[in-house]
Amino acid sequence: MPAFPGGSPTAWVNKNIKYPVLAMENGISGKVYIQFVIEKDGSITDVKVARGVDSSLDKEAVRVVKSMPKWTPGKMKDGKVVRVQYTVPLTYRLQ
């Protein structure tokens, strides 16, 4: 499996995500599932919403995932570097 530099991708996303003001004002919260591919060079491509909540929350989740640093790519048992599809759940919770 690919490895995120510095530990958990969820922790990095939570630190860098901004709650959209419109969603906050309307009391919108929930969990957005973002799907993407980690390429052989560790870059992120094919970012899309697997299951969304609201368009403003979905767009912010996609923006943050696209801005992630490069991952350490996934490898097969024989050492061959491969593309890997990954899904990350992002929870928006109002205080």
XYZ file of C-alpha atoms in Angstrom:
95
model
C 0.000 0.000 0.000
C 1.116 3.576 -0.563
C 2.371 5.566 2.425
C 1.526 9.172 3.203
C 4.576 11.239 4.183
C 4.394 12.116 7.871
C 1.788 9.571 8.937
C -1.944 9.929 8.501
C -3.534 11.518 5.419
C -6.677 12.218 7.464
C -4.719 14.272 10.021
C -3.080 16.294 7.221
C -6.444 16.940 5.565
C -8.071 17.983 8.860
C -5.255 20.491 9.409
C -5.541 21.999 5.896
C -9.283 21.941 5.216
C -11.425 25.047 5.559
C -15.104 24.717 6.435
C -17.049 26.601 3.728
C -18.792 29.645 5.250
C -22.059 29.034 3.394
C -22.248 25.441 4.649
C -21.441 26.604 8.176
C -24.162 29.276 8.097
C -26.709 26.718 6.848
C -25.702 24.119 9.461
C -24.582 21.577 6.845
C -22.329 18.788 8.118
C -21.578 15.185 7.222
C -19.012 12.834 5.743
C -17.587 13.239 2.220
C -15.788 10.282 0.637
C -13.035 11.299 -1.793
C -11.561 8.753 -4.184
C -8.228 9.235 -5.967
C -5.329 7.370 -7.549
C -1.769 7.437 -6.238
C 0.434 7.183 -9.311
C 3.754 5.371 -9.683
C 5.605 8.624 -8.898
C 3.483 9.283 -5.773
C 1.393 12.059 -7.313
C -2.384 12.252 -6.877
C -4.692 12.010 -9.911
C -8.321 11.226 -10.770
C -9.691 12.985 -7.677
C -13.458 12.642 -7.426
C -16.258 12.578 -4.900
C -17.337 8.983 -4.238
C -20.150 10.087 -1.917
C -20.874 13.715 -1.177
C -22.935 15.801 1.215
C -23.191 19.298 -0.271
C -21.496 20.872 -3.284
C -19.535 23.398 -1.184
C -18.233 20.685 1.165
C -17.455 18.388 -1.768
C -15.485 21.079 -3.645
C -13.403 21.936 -0.579
C -12.621 18.259 0.040
C -11.471 17.825 -3.583
C -9.335 20.990 -3.357
C -7.544 19.785 -0.230
C -6.884 16.277 -1.578
C -5.475 17.727 -4.820
C -3.051 19.841 -2.757
C -1.630 16.859 -0.827
C 2.120 16.274 -0.996
C 3.413 13.280 -2.964
C 2.965 9.885 -1.357
C 5.419 7.001 -1.299
C 3.955 4.837 -4.090
C 2.574 1.341 -3.586
C 4.671 -1.695 -4.507
C 3.943 -5.298 -5.353
C 5.727 -8.094 -3.471
C 8.260 -8.308 -6.305
C 9.127 -4.608 -5.820
C 7.279 -3.345 -8.905
C 5.792 0.113 -8.341
C 2.042 0.279 -9.110
C -0.860 2.727 -9.238
C -3.244 2.388 -6.285
C -6.793 3.664 -5.872
C -7.454 5.152 -2.444
C -10.566 6.463 -0.685
C -10.501 8.903 2.222
C -13.534 9.819 4.355
C -13.586 13.485 5.422
C -15.927 14.449 8.244
C -17.326 17.942 8.481
C -18.593 18.566 12.005
C -19.980 21.823 13.378
C -19.010 22.781 16.917
